[in-house]
PDB file of C-alpha atoms in Angstrom:
ATOM      1  CA  GLU A   1      15.887 -12.872   4.013  1.00  0.00           C
ATOM      2  CA  ILE A   2      12.741 -10.856   4.241  1.00  0.00           C
ATOM      3  CA  GLY A   3      13.262  -7.528   5.899  1.00  0.00           C
ATOM      4  CA  ASN A   4      14.920  -4.205   5.564  1.00  0.00           C
ATOM      5  CA  TYR A   5      18.603  -3.396   5.426  1.00  0.00           C
ATOM      6  CA  ARG A   6      20.580  -0.107   5.851  1.00  0.00           C
ATOM      7  CA  ILE A   7      23.340   0.250   3.068  1.00  0.00           C
ATOM      8  CA  GLN A   8      25.893   2.934   3.245  1.00  0.00           C
ATOM      9  CA  ILE A   9      27.252   4.090  -0.168  1.00  0.00           C
ATOM     10  CA  LEU A  10      30.607   5.860  -0.257  1.00  0.00           C
ATOM     11  CA  ASP A  11      32.192   7.893  -2.866  1.00  0.00           C
ATOM     12  CA  GLU A  12      35.851   7.134  -2.509  1.00  0.00           C
ATOM     13  CA  ARG A  13      36.864  10.018  -4.398  1.00  0.00           C
ATOM     14  CA  THR A  14      34.821  12.788  -2.690  1.00  0.00           C
ATOM     15  CA  LYS A  15      34.359  10.767   0.596  1.00  0.00           C
ATOM     16  CA  GLU A  16      30.654  11.743   0.517  1.00  0.00           C
ATOM     17  CA  SER A  17      28.162   9.037   1.561  1.00  0.00           C
ATOM     18  CA  ILE A  18      24.448   8.219   1.451  1.00  0.00           C
ATOM     19  CA  ARG A  19      22.336   5.924   3.386  1.00  0.00           C
ATOM     20  CA  VAL A  20      19.826   3.664   1.492  1.00  0.00           C
ATOM     21  CA  ASN A  21      17.172   1.639   3.192  1.00  0.00           C
ATOM     22  CA  LEU A  22      16.684  -1.599   1.246  1.00  0.00           C
ATOM     23  CA  PHE A  23      13.591  -3.824   1.399  1.00  0.00           C
ATOM     24  CA  VAL A  24      13.498  -7.365   0.601  1.00  0.00           C
ATOM     25  CA  MET A  25       9.782  -8.021   0.057  1.00  0.00           C
ATOM     26  CA  GLU A  26       7.594 -11.034   0.918  1.00  0.00           C
ATOM     27  CA  PRO A  27       6.546 -12.283  -2.649  1.00  0.00           C
ATOM     28  CA  PHE A  28       3.039 -12.016  -3.646  1.00  0.00           C
ATOM     29  CA  SER A  29       2.737 -15.794  -3.994  1.00  0.00           C
ATOM     30  CA  SER A  30       3.100 -16.073  -0.191  1.00  0.00           C
ATOM     31  CA  LEU A  31      -0.498 -14.706   0.063  1.00  0.00           C
ATOM     32  CA  LYS A  32      -2.442 -17.794   0.961  1.00  0.00           C
ATOM     33  CA  ASN A  33      -6.350 -17.844   1.541  1.00  0.00           C
ATOM     34  CA  GLY A  34      -6.312 -14.063   2.111  1.00  0.00           C
ATOM     35  CA  TYR A  35      -3.685 -14.211   4.781  1.00  0.00           C
ATOM     36  CA  LEU A  36       0.113 -13.352   4.860  1.00  0.00           C
ATOM     37  CA  ASN A  37       1.898 -14.953   7.818  1.00  0.00           C
ATOM     38  CA  GLY A  38      -1.241 -14.351  10.034  1.00  0.00           C
ATOM     39  CA  TYR A  39      -2.070 -10.813   8.686  1.00  0.00           C
ATOM     40  CA  LYS A  40      -5.314 -10.550   6.904  1.00  0.00           C
ATOM     41  CA  ILE A  41      -5.046  -8.951   3.610  1.00  0.00           C
ATOM     42  CA  GLY A  42      -8.036 -10.401   1.757  1.00  0.00           C
ATOM     43  CA  TYR A  43      -8.352 -11.294  -1.846  1.00  0.00           C
ATOM     44  CA  TYR A  44      -7.196  -9.160  -4.717  1.00  0.00           C
ATOM     45  CA  PRO A  45      -9.772  -8.655  -7.400  1.00  0.00           C
ATOM     46  CA  ARG A  46      -9.417 -10.098 -10.933  1.00  0.00           C
ATOM     47  CA  ILE A  47      -8.182  -7.296 -13.147  1.00  0.00           C
ATOM     48  CA  PRO A  48     -10.120  -7.025 -16.482  1.00  0.00           C
ATOM     49  CA  VAL A  49      -8.021  -7.213 -19.624  1.00  0.00           C
ATOM     50  CA  SER A  50      -9.214  -3.643 -20.488  1.00  0.00           C
ATOM     51  CA  LYS A  51      -7.596  -2.137 -17.419  1.00  0.00           C
ATOM     52  CA  SER A  52      -4.549  -4.315 -17.394  1.00  0.00           C
ATOM     53  CA  GLU A  53      -2.271  -1.444 -18.422  1.00  0.00           C
ATOM     54  CA  ASN A  54      -3.087   0.733 -15.428  1.00  0.00           C
ATOM     55  CA  TYR A  55      -3.793  -1.999 -12.952  1.00  0.00           C
ATOM     56  CA  GLN A  56      -1.041  -4.582 -11.884  1.00  0.00           C
ATOM     57  CA  LEU A  57      -1.056  -6.883  -8.958  1.00  0.00           C
ATOM     58  CA  PRO A  58       1.647  -6.331  -6.456  1.00  0.00           C
ATOM     59  CA  ARG A  59       4.996  -8.036  -6.936  1.00  0.00           C
ATOM     60  CA  GLY A  60       5.348  -8.223  -3.162  1.00  0.00           C
ATOM     61  CA  PHE A  61       4.715  -6.791   0.233  1.00  0.00           C
ATOM     62  CA  ILE A  62       6.969  -4.796   2.654  1.00  0.00           C
ATOM     63  CA  LYS A  63       7.017  -6.429   6.094  1.00  0.00           C
ATOM     64  CA  VAL A  64       6.428  -3.902   8.849  1.00  0.00           C
ATOM     65  CA  THR A  65       7.489  -4.627  12.432  1.00  0.00           C
ATOM     66  CA  ARG A  66       7.539  -2.556  15.613  1.00  0.00           C
ATOM     67  CA  GLN A  67      11.255  -2.173  14.977  1.00  0.00           C
ATOM     68  CA  ASN A  68      11.192  -0.864  11.409  1.00  0.00           C
ATOM     69  CA  LYS A  69       7.893   1.026  11.171  1.00  0.00           C
ATOM     70  CA  ASP A  70       9.435   4.457  11.538  1.00  0.00           C
ATOM     71  CA  VAL A  71      12.141   3.733   8.924  1.00  0.00           C
ATOM     72  CA  PHE A  72      12.229   6.559   6.254  1.00  0.00           C
ATOM     73  CA  LEU A  73      11.187   5.505   2.773  1.00  0.00           C
ATOM     74  CA  THR A  74      12.225   8.947   1.418  1.00  0.00           C
ATOM     75  CA  PRO A  75      13.633  12.059   3.288  1.00  0.00           C
ATOM     76  CA  HIS A  76      10.158  13.137   4.302  1.00  0.00           C
ATOM     77  CA  PHE A  77       7.781   9.989   4.573  1.00  0.00           C
ATOM     78  CA  LYS A  78       8.040   7.126   6.903  1.00  0.00           C
ATOM     79  CA  LEU A  79       6.857   3.643   6.457  1.00  0.00           C
ATOM     80  CA  SER A  80       4.282   3.935   9.283  1.00  0.00           C
ATOM     81  CA  GLN A  81       2.511   6.680   7.521  1.00  0.00           C
ATOM     82  CA  PHE A  82       1.402   4.201   4.863  1.00  0.00           C
ATOM     83  CA  ILE A  83       0.152   1.190   7.041  1.00  0.00           C
ATOM     84  CA  CYS A  84      -3.373   0.012   6.513  1.00  0.00           C
ATOM     85  CA  LYS A  85      -5.690   1.480   9.251  1.00  0.00           C
ATOM     86  CA  HIS A  86      -7.501  -1.788  10.253  1.00  0.00           C
ATOM     87  CA  PRO A  87      -6.391  -3.052  13.750  1.00  0.00           C
ATOM     88  CA  SER A  88      -3.966  -5.982  13.784  1.00  0.00           C
ATOM     89  CA  ASN A  89      -0.818  -7.339  15.386  1.00  0.00           C
ATOM     90  CA  TYR A  90       2.679  -7.162  13.923  1.00  0.00           C
ATOM     91  CA  PRO A  91       4.008  -7.962  11.466  1.00  0.00           C
ATOM     92  CA  LYS A  92       1.822  -5.929   9.174  1.00  0.00           C
ATOM     93  CA  TYR A  93       2.350  -5.754   5.488  1.00  0.00           C
ATOM     94  CA  VAL A  94       2.319  -2.844   3.040  1.00  0.00           C
ATOM     95  CA  VAL A  95       2.202  -2.512  -0.711  1.00  0.00           C
ATOM     96  CA  MET A  96       4.210   0.641  -1.845  1.00  0.00           C
ATOM     97  CA  ARG A  97       4.813   2.075  -5.212  1.00  0.00           C
ATOM     98  CA  GLY A  98       8.066   3.973  -5.588  1.00  0.00           C
ATOM     99  CA  LEU A  99       6.465   6.340  -8.169  1.00  0.00           C
ATOM    100  CA  LEU A 100       3.894   7.427  -5.424  1.00  0.00           C
ATOM    101  CA  LEU A 101       6.630   8.370  -3.066  1.00  0.00           C
ATOM    102  CA  ASP A 102       8.476  10.297  -5.774  1.00  0.00           C
ATOM    103  CA  LYS A 103       5.080  12.226  -6.329  1.00  0.00           C
ATOM    104  CA  LEU A 104       4.600  12.961  -2.718  1.00  0.00           C
ATOM    105  CA  GLU A 105       8.265  14.309  -2.416  1.00  0.00           C
ATOM    106  CA  TYR A 106       7.755  16.361  -5.572  1.00  0.00           C
ATOM    107  CA  LEU A 107       4.438  17.943  -4.413  1.00  0.00           C
ATOM    108  CA  LEU A 108       5.767  18.592  -0.816  1.00  0.00           C
ATOM    109  CA  LEU A 109       8.702  20.556  -2.417  1.00  0.00           C
ATOM    110  CA  LYS A 110       6.433  22.646  -4.679  1.00  0.00           C
ATOM    111  CA  ILE A 111       3.806  23.225  -1.956  1.00  0.00           C
ATOM    112  CA  ASN A 112       6.576  24.584   0.321  1.00  0.00           C
ATOM    113  CA  GLN A 113       7.762  26.720  -2.467  1.00  0.00           C
ATOM    114  CA  LYS A 114       4.333  28.240  -2.647  1.00  0.00           C
ATOM    115  CA  GLY A 115       4.560  29.162   0.961  1.00  0.00           C
ATOM    116  CA  ILE A 116       2.548  26.486   2.474  1.00  0.00           C
ATOM    117  CA  ARG A 117       5.242  25.266   4.966  1.00  0.00           C
ATOM    118  CA  ALA A 118       5.164  21.612   6.054  1.00  0.00           C
ATOM    119  CA  ASP A 119       7.813  18.835   6.681  1.00  0.00           C
ATOM    120  CA  THR A 120       5.557  16.083   5.468  1.00  0.00           C
ATOM    121  CA  PHE A 121       2.060  15.462   4.494  1.00  0.00           C
ATOM    122  CA  HIS A 122      -0.334  13.919   6.933  1.00  0.00           C
ATOM    123  CA  ILE A 123      -1.304  10.656   5.281  1.00  0.00           C
ATOM    124  CA  MET A 124      -4.784   9.920   6.219  1.00  0.00           C
ATOM    125  CA  SER A 125      -4.988   6.736   4.101  1.00  0.00           C
ATOM    126  CA  GLY A 126      -2.115   5.112   2.391  1.00  0.00           C
ATOM    127  CA  TYR A 127      -2.133   1.362   1.619  1.00  0.00           C
ATOM    128  CA  ARG A 128      -5.544  -0.496   2.193  1.00  0.00           C
ATOM    129  CA  THR A 129      -5.775  -4.199   2.098  1.00  0.00           C
ATOM    130  CA  PRO A 130      -8.409  -5.448  -0.177  1.00  0.00           C
ATOM    131  CA  PHE A 131     -10.261  -6.739   3.143  1.00  0.00           C
ATOM    132  CA  TYR A 132     -10.123  -3.381   4.739  1.00  0.00           C
ATOM    133  CA  ASN A 133     -10.967  -1.601   1.506  1.00  0.00           C
ATOM    134  CA  SER A 134     -14.025  -3.731   1.128  1.00  0.00           C
ATOM    135  CA  SER A 135     -15.130  -3.220   4.710  1.00  0.00           C
ATOM    136  CA  LEU A 136     -15.178   0.532   3.841  1.00  0.00           C
ATOM    137  CA  GLY A 137     -17.631  -0.104   0.861  1.00  0.00           C
ATOM    138  CA  ASN A 138     -15.021   1.278  -1.419  1.00  0.00           C
ATOM    139  CA  VAL A 139     -14.748   0.208  -5.113  1.00  0.00           C
ATOM    140  CA  LYS A 140     -12.949  -3.204  -5.659  1.00  0.00           C
ATOM    141  CA  LEU A 141     -10.264  -1.567  -7.980  1.00  0.00           C
ATOM    142  CA  SER A 142      -9.289   1.219  -5.551  1.00  0.00           C
ATOM    143  CA  ARG A 143      -5.833   2.439  -6.209  1.00  0.00           C
ATOM    144  CA  HIS A 144      -4.996   2.242  -2.375  1.00  0.00           C
ATOM    145  CA  ILE A 145      -5.057  -1.664  -2.470  1.00  0.00           C
ATOM    146  CA  PHE A 146      -2.260  -1.312  -5.316  1.00  0.00           C
ATOM    147  CA  GLY A 147      -0.127   1.010  -3.211  1.00  0.00           C
ATOM    148  CA  ASP A 148      -0.119   4.007  -5.424  1.00  0.00           C
ATOM    149  CA  ALA A 149      -2.732   6.202  -3.701  1.00  0.00           C
ATOM    150  CA  ALA A 150      -2.677   8.374  -0.673  1.00  0.00           C
ATOM    151  CA  ASP A 151      -5.159  10.627   1.003  1.00  0.00           C
ATOM    152  CA  ILE A 152      -3.333  13.668   2.318  1.00  0.00           C
ATOM    153  CA  TYR A 153      -3.600  17.015   3.950  1.00  0.00           C
ATOM    154  CA  ILE A 154      -1.442  19.541   5.631  1.00  0.00           C
ATOM    155  CA  ASP A 155      -1.018  19.292   9.439  1.00  0.00           C
ATOM    156  CA  ALA A 156       1.818  21.502  10.501  1.00  0.00           C
ATOM    157  CA  HIS A 157       0.833  24.604  12.392  1.00  0.00           C
ATOM    158  CA  PRO A 158      -0.222  23.498  14.851  1.00  0.00           C
ATOM    159  CA  LYS A 159       0.597  19.590  14.318  1.00  0.00           C
ATOM    160  CA  ASP A 160      -2.791  18.366  15.912  1.00  0.00           C
ATOM    161  CA  GLY A 161      -4.043  15.698  13.710  1.00  0.00           C
ATOM    162  CA  HIS A 162      -6.254  18.019  11.636  1.00  0.00           C
ATOM    163  CA  MET A 163      -5.929  19.904   8.468  1.00  0.00           C
ATOM    164  CA  ASP A 164      -4.514  23.340   8.879  1.00  0.00           C
ATOM    165  CA  ASP A 165      -6.374  26.475   8.077  1.00  0.00           C
ATOM    166  CA  LEU A 166      -4.558  27.024   4.701  1.00  0.00           C
ATOM    167  CA  ASN A 167      -6.541  30.030   3.535  1.00  0.00           C
ATOM    168  CA  GLY A 168      -6.494  31.769   6.862  1.00  0.00           C
ATOM    169  CA  ASP A 169     -10.241  32.311   7.031  1.00  0.00           C
ATOM    170  CA  GLY A 170     -10.522  31.036  10.668  1.00  0.00           C
ATOM    171  CA  GLN A 171     -12.253  27.777   9.670  1.00  0.00           C
ATOM    172  CA  ILE A 172     -11.160  24.299   8.412  1.00  0.00           C
ATOM    173  CA  ASN A 173     -13.325  23.224   5.667  1.00  0.00           C
ATOM    174  CA  LEU A 174     -13.387  22.193   1.976  1.00  0.00           C
ATOM    175  CA  ARG A 175     -11.796  25.482   0.898  1.00  0.00           C
ATOM    176  CA  ASP A 176      -8.640  24.402   2.536  1.00  0.00           C
ATOM    177  CA  ALA A 177      -8.825  21.055   0.640  1.00  0.00           C
ATOM    178  CA  ASP A 178      -9.555  22.953  -2.500  1.00  0.00           C
ATOM    179  CA  LEU A 179      -6.468  25.267  -1.957  1.00  0.00           C
ATOM    180  CA  LEU A 180      -4.318  22.222  -1.919  1.00  0.00           C
ATOM    181  CA  TYR A 181      -6.083  20.713  -4.810  1.00  0.00           C
ATOM    182  CA  ASN A 182      -5.780  23.838  -7.058  1.00  0.00           C
ATOM    183  CA  ALA A 183      -2.074  23.853  -6.188  1.00  0.00           C
ATOM    184  CA  VAL A 184      -1.572  20.220  -7.355  1.00  0.00           C
ATOM    185  CA  GLU A 185      -3.643  20.881 -10.337  1.00  0.00           C
ATOM    186  CA  GLU A 186      -1.385  23.837 -11.196  1.00  0.00           C
ATOM    187  CA  PHE A 187       1.629  21.556 -11.206  1.00  0.00           C
ATOM    188  CA  THR A 188      -0.002  18.991 -13.757  1.00  0.00           C
ATOM    189  CA  GLU A 189       0.736  21.466 -16.492  1.00  0.00           C
ATOM    190  CA  ARG A 190       4.476  21.276 -15.983  1.00  0.00           C
ATOM    191  CA  ARG A 191       6.599  18.855 -18.149  1.00  0.00           C
ATOM    192  CA  GLU A 192       8.368  17.326 -15.154  1.00  0.00           C
ATOM    193  CA  TYR A 193       5.070  16.279 -13.781  1.00  0.00           C
ATOM    194  CA  GLU A 194       4.205  13.989 -16.648  1.00  0.00           C
ATOM    195  CA  GLU A 195       5.217  10.818 -14.918  1.00  0.00           C
ATOM    196  CA  TYR A 196       3.089  11.561 -11.960  1.00  0.00           C
ATOM    197  CA  ILE A 197      -0.173  11.951 -13.819  1.00  0.00           C
ATOM    198  CA  GLY A 198      -3.150  10.313 -12.110  1.00  0.00           C
ATOM    199  CA  GLY A 199      -6.176  10.870 -10.007  1.00  0.00           C
ATOM    200  CA  LEU A 200      -6.975  13.992  -7.938  1.00  0.00           C
ATOM    201  CA  SER A 201      -9.985  14.914  -5.829  1.00  0.00           C
ATOM    202  CA  SER A 202     -10.862  16.858  -2.871  1.00  0.00           C
ATOM    203  CA  TYR A 203     -13.210  15.801   0.007  1.00  0.00           C
ATOM    204  CA  ARG A 204     -15.038  17.767   2.707  1.00  0.00           C
ATOM    205  CA  LYS A 205     -14.742  17.357   6.499  1.00  0.00           C
ATOM    206  CA  THR A 206     -16.800  14.930   8.215  1.00  0.00           C
ATOM    207  CA  SER A 207     -17.217  13.917  11.853  1.00  0.00           C
ATOM    208  CA  SER A 208     -14.399  11.406  11.409  1.00  0.00           C
ATOM    209  CA  HIS A 209     -11.795  13.187   9.338  1.00  0.00           C
ATOM    210  CA  SER A 210     -10.475  16.520   8.174  1.00  0.00           C
ATOM    211  CA  PRO A 211     -10.951  17.761   4.794  1.00  0.00           C
ATOM    212  CA  PHE A 212      -8.330  16.104   2.366  1.00  0.00           C
ATOM    213  CA  ILE A 213      -7.367  15.370  -1.132  1.00  0.00           C
ATOM    214  CA  HIS A 214      -6.800  12.075  -2.873  1.00  0.00           C
ATOM    215  CA  ILE A 215      -3.819  11.653  -5.231  1.00  0.00           C
ATOM    216  CA  ASP A 216      -2.536   8.632  -7.225  1.00  0.00           C
ATOM    217  CA  THR A 217      -0.294   7.703 -10.074  1.00  0.00           C
ATOM    218  CA  ARG A 218      -2.652   5.627 -12.196  1.00  0.00           C
ATOM    219  CA  GLY A 219      -1.163   7.047 -15.491  1.00  0.00           C
ATOM    220  CA  ASP A 220      -4.071   9.062 -16.750  1.00  0.00           C
ATOM    221  CA  ARG A 221      -5.672  12.376 -15.682  1.00  0.00           C
ATOM    222  CA  THR A 222      -8.843  11.450 -13.651  1.00  0.00           C
ATOM    223  CA  ARG A 223     -11.028  13.846 -11.640  1.00  0.00           C
ATOM    224  CA  TRP A 224     -14.173  13.165  -9.720  1.00  0.00           C
TER     225      TRP A 224
END
Protein backbone atom coordinates (compact mmCIF):
# COMPACT_ATOMS: atom_id res chain seq x y z
CA GLU A 1 0.00 0.00 0.00
CA ILE A 2 1.19 3.54 -0.81
CA GLY A 3 2.68 5.23 2.26
CA ASN A 4 5.61 5.12 4.67
CA TYR A 5 6.59 2.40 7.09
CA ARG A 6 9.05 2.21 9.98
CA ILE A 7 11.29 -0.83 9.94
CA GLN A 8 13.52 -1.81 12.84
CA ILE A 9 16.61 -3.83 11.85
CA LEU A 10 18.26 -5.76 14.67
CA ASP A 11 21.71 -7.34 14.70
CA GLU A 12 21.11 -10.47 16.77
CA ARG A 13 24.81 -10.81 17.56
CA THR A 14 25.48 -7.29 18.86
CA LYS A 15 21.86 -6.44 19.71
CA GLU A 16 22.38 -3.12 17.97
CA SER A 17 19.49 -1.84 15.90
CA ILE A 18 18.70 0.87 13.38
CA ARG A 19 15.37 2.29 12.28
CA VAL A 20 14.66 2.78 8.59
CA ASN A 21 11.81 4.77 7.08
CA LEU A 22 10.56 2.91 4.02
CA PHE A 23 8.41 4.70 1.43
CA VAL A 24 6.16 2.90 -1.05
CA MET A 25 5.72 5.45 -3.83
CA GLU A 26 2.76 6.32 -5.98
CA PRO A 27 3.87 5.21 -9.48
CA PHE A 28 4.44 7.84 -12.14
CA SER A 29 1.76 6.18 -14.26
CA SER A 30 -0.84 7.33 -11.71
CA LEU A 31 -0.34 10.91 -12.87
CA LYS A 32 -3.41 11.69 -15.01
CA ASN A 33 -4.10 14.95 -16.85
CA GLY A 34 -1.59 16.78 -14.69
CA TYR A 35 -3.11 15.64 -11.37
CA LEU A 36 -2.26 12.97 -8.84
CA ASN A 37 -5.17 12.18 -6.48
CA GLY A 38 -6.32 15.80 -6.66
CA TYR A 39 -2.83 17.31 -6.27
CA LYS A 40 -1.84 19.49 -9.21
CA ILE A 41 1.55 18.46 -10.57
CA GLY A 42 1.27 19.54 -14.18
CA TYR A 43 2.95 17.96 -17.17
CA TYR A 44 6.51 16.75 -17.32
CA PRO A 45 8.35 18.00 -20.39
CA ARG A 46 9.51 15.70 -23.15
CA ILE A 47 13.17 14.91 -22.60
CA PRO A 48 15.32 15.34 -25.72
CA VAL A 49 17.34 12.29 -26.71
CA SER A 50 20.51 14.35 -26.35
CA LYS A 51 19.74 14.90 -22.65
CA SER A 52 18.35 11.46 -21.79
CA GLU A 53 21.53 10.43 -19.98
CA ASN A 54 21.17 13.16 -17.33
CA TYR A 55 17.38 13.63 -17.29
CA GLN A 56 15.02 10.83 -16.37
CA LEU A 57 11.33 11.00 -15.56
CA PRO A 58 10.52 10.13 -11.94
CA ARG A 59 9.74 6.51 -11.16
CA GLY A 60 7.18 7.62 -8.61
CA PHE A 61 6.04 10.15 -6.02
CA ILE A 62 6.32 10.12 -2.22
CA LYS A 63 2.91 10.73 -0.64
CA VAL A 64 3.05 13.47 2.01
CA THR A 65 0.35 13.72 4.67
CA ARG A 66 -0.05 15.82 7.81
CA GLN A 67 0.95 12.72 9.77
CA ASN A 68 4.21 11.90 7.95
CA LYS A 69 5.45 15.31 6.75
CA ASP A 70 8.06 15.57 9.53
CA VAL A 71 9.48 12.08 9.05
CA PHE A 72 13.26 12.12 8.70
CA LEU A 73 14.56 11.01 5.31
CA THR A 74 18.13 11.09 6.63
CA PRO A 75 19.54 11.96 10.08
CA HIS A 76 19.37 15.73 9.39
CA PHE A 77 16.69 16.29 6.74
CA LYS A 78 12.91 15.95 6.99
CA LEU A 79 10.41 15.22 4.24
CA SER A 80 8.67 18.57 4.94
CA GLN A 81 11.79 20.50 3.90
CA PHE A 82 11.39 19.39 0.28
CA ILE A 83 7.65 19.95 -0.29
CA CYS A 84 6.77 22.16 -3.26
CA LYS A 85 5.89 25.68 -2.16
CA HIS A 86 2.64 26.16 -4.08
CA PRO A 87 -0.38 26.19 -1.72
CA SER A 88 -2.48 23.01 -1.70
CA ASN A 89 -4.29 20.61 0.55
CA TYR A 90 -2.97 17.24 1.70
CA PRO A 91 -2.00 14.79 0.45
CA LYS A 92 0.89 16.41 -1.38
CA TYR A 93 3.50 14.58 -3.43
CA VAL A 94 7.27 14.89 -3.66
CA VAL A 95 9.90 13.54 -6.04
CA MET A 96 13.09 12.81 -4.14
CA ARG A 97 16.41 11.42 -5.37
CA GLY A 98 18.46 9.56 -2.80
CA LEU A 99 21.70 10.91 -4.24
CA LEU A 100 20.66 14.49 -3.42
CA LEU A 101 20.03 13.49 0.20
CA ASP A 102 23.45 11.83 0.36
CA LYS A 103 25.04 14.99 -1.05
CA LEU A 104 23.26 17.23 1.46
CA GLU A 105 24.43 15.03 4.36
CA TYR A 106 27.98 15.05 2.99
CA LEU A 107 28.03 18.84 2.58
CA LEU A 108 26.52 19.42 6.02
CA LEU A 109 29.22 17.27 7.61
CA LYS A 110 32.02 19.04 5.75
CA ILE A 111 30.59 22.51 6.41
CA ASN A 112 30.42 21.73 10.12
CA GLN A 113 34.01 20.51 10.04
CA LYS A 114 35.01 23.88 8.59
CA GLY A 115 33.52 25.59 11.66
CA ILE A 116 30.20 26.69 10.16
CA ARG A 117 27.88 25.10 12.68
CA ALA A 118 24.39 23.97 11.68
CA ASP A 119 22.18 20.95 12.36
CA THR A 120 20.62 21.12 8.87
CA PHE A 121 20.44 23.37 5.83
CA HIS A 122 17.46 25.61 5.30
CA ILE A 123 15.91 24.23 2.09
CA MET A 124 14.47 27.31 0.44
CA SER A 125 13.32 25.28 -2.55
CA GLY A 126 13.44 21.52 -2.95
CA TYR A 127 10.98 19.69 -5.18
CA ARG A 128 8.95 21.81 -7.59
CA THR A 129 6.05 20.43 -9.56
CA PRO A 130 6.24 21.22 -13.29
CA PHE A 131 3.12 23.38 -12.77
CA TYR A 132 4.74 25.46 -10.02
CA ASN A 133 8.07 25.60 -11.81
CA SER A 134 6.32 27.01 -14.90
CA SER A 135 4.50 29.61 -12.80
CA LEU A 136 7.90 30.90 -11.66
CA GLY A 137 9.04 31.27 -15.26
CA ASN A 138 11.83 28.77 -14.70
CA VAL A 139 13.38 26.61 -17.42
CA LYS A 140 11.33 23.56 -18.40
CA LEU A 141 14.10 21.11 -17.55
CA SER A 142 14.80 22.55 -14.10
CA ARG A 143 16.52 19.97 -11.91
CA HIS A 144 13.98 20.79 -9.18
CA ILE A 145 11.17 19.00 -11.02
CA PHE A 146 13.28 15.84 -11.13
CA GLY A 147 13.89 15.86 -7.37
CA ASP A 148 17.66 16.22 -7.43
CA ALA A 149 18.13 19.95 -6.72
CA ALA A 150 17.95 22.17 -3.65
CA ASP A 151 18.36 25.88 -2.98
CA ILE A 152 19.95 26.11 0.44
CA TYR A 153 21.43 28.43 3.04
CA ILE A 154 22.59 28.31 6.65
CA ASP A 155 19.98 29.42 9.18
CA ALA A 156 21.23 28.45 12.63
CA HIS A 157 22.50 31.39 14.72
CA PRO A 158 19.83 32.62 15.19
CA LYS A 159 17.30 30.35 13.49
CA ASP A 160 15.06 33.08 12.10
CA GLY A 161 14.27 32.10 8.51
CA HIS A 162 17.19 34.09 7.09
CA MET A 163 20.76 33.34 6.01
CA ASP A 164 23.28 33.69 8.83
CA ASP A 165 26.05 36.29 8.71
CA LEU A 166 28.63 33.65 7.83
CA ASN A 167 31.58 35.98 7.26
CA GLY A 168 30.90 38.09 10.36
CA ASP A 169 30.84 41.47 8.59
CA GLY A 170 27.52 42.51 10.14
CA GLN A 171 25.64 42.15 6.86
CA ILE A 172 23.70 39.38 5.15
CA ASN A 173 24.39 39.51 1.45
CA LEU A 174 25.90 37.70 -1.52
CA ARG A 175 29.26 37.42 0.24
CA ASP A 176 27.69 34.99 2.72
CA ALA A 177 26.30 32.88 -0.12
CA ASP A 178 29.69 33.03 -1.85
CA LEU A 179 31.39 31.77 1.31
CA LEU A 180 29.12 28.74 1.22
CA TYR A 181 29.61 28.41 -2.55
CA ASN A 182 33.42 28.45 -2.18
CA ALA A 183 33.29 25.83 0.56
CA VAL A 184 31.24 23.50 -1.66
CA GLU A 185 33.54 24.19 -4.62
CA GLU A 186 36.50 23.16 -2.51
CA PHE A 187 34.93 19.76 -1.85
CA THR A 188 34.46 19.07 -5.56
CA GLU A 189 38.20 18.40 -5.87
CA ARG A 190 38.00 15.43 -3.52
CA ARG A 191 37.70 11.88 -4.83
CA GLU A 192 34.79 10.99 -2.53
CA TYR A 193 32.78 13.84 -4.09
CA GLU A 194 32.78 12.36 -7.61
CA GLU A 195 29.31 10.82 -7.34
CA TYR A 196 27.85 14.17 -6.21
CA ILE A 197 29.08 16.23 -9.18
CA GLY A 198 26.46 18.63 -10.48
CA GLY A 199 25.33 22.23 -10.69
CA LEU A 200 26.38 24.97 -8.30
CA SER A 201 25.50 28.65 -8.27
CA SER A 202 25.04 31.47 -5.75
CA TYR A 203 22.23 34.02 -5.71
CA ARG A 204 21.97 37.42 -4.07
CA LYS A 205 19.38 38.54 -1.55
CA THR A 206 16.08 39.96 -2.80
CA SER A 207 13.00 41.37 -1.08
CA SER A 208 11.51 37.87 -0.99
CA HIS A 209 14.44 35.66 0.01
CA SER A 210 17.88 35.47 1.59
CA PRO A 211 21.05 34.91 -0.41
CA PHE A 212 21.43 31.20 -1.17
CA ILE A 213 23.23 28.62 -3.25
CA HIS A 214 21.78 26.08 -5.67
CA ILE A 215 23.12 22.53 -5.75
CA ASP A 216 22.08 19.49 -7.77
CA THR A 217 23.36 16.07 -8.84
CA ARG A 218 22.99 16.30 -12.62
CA GLY A 219 26.20 14.32 -13.19
CA ASP A 220 28.39 16.97 -14.79
CA ARG A 221 30.09 20.07 -13.39
CA THR A 222 27.90 23.05 -14.30
CA ARG A 223 28.30 26.65 -13.08
CA TRP A 224 26.38 29.80 -13.92
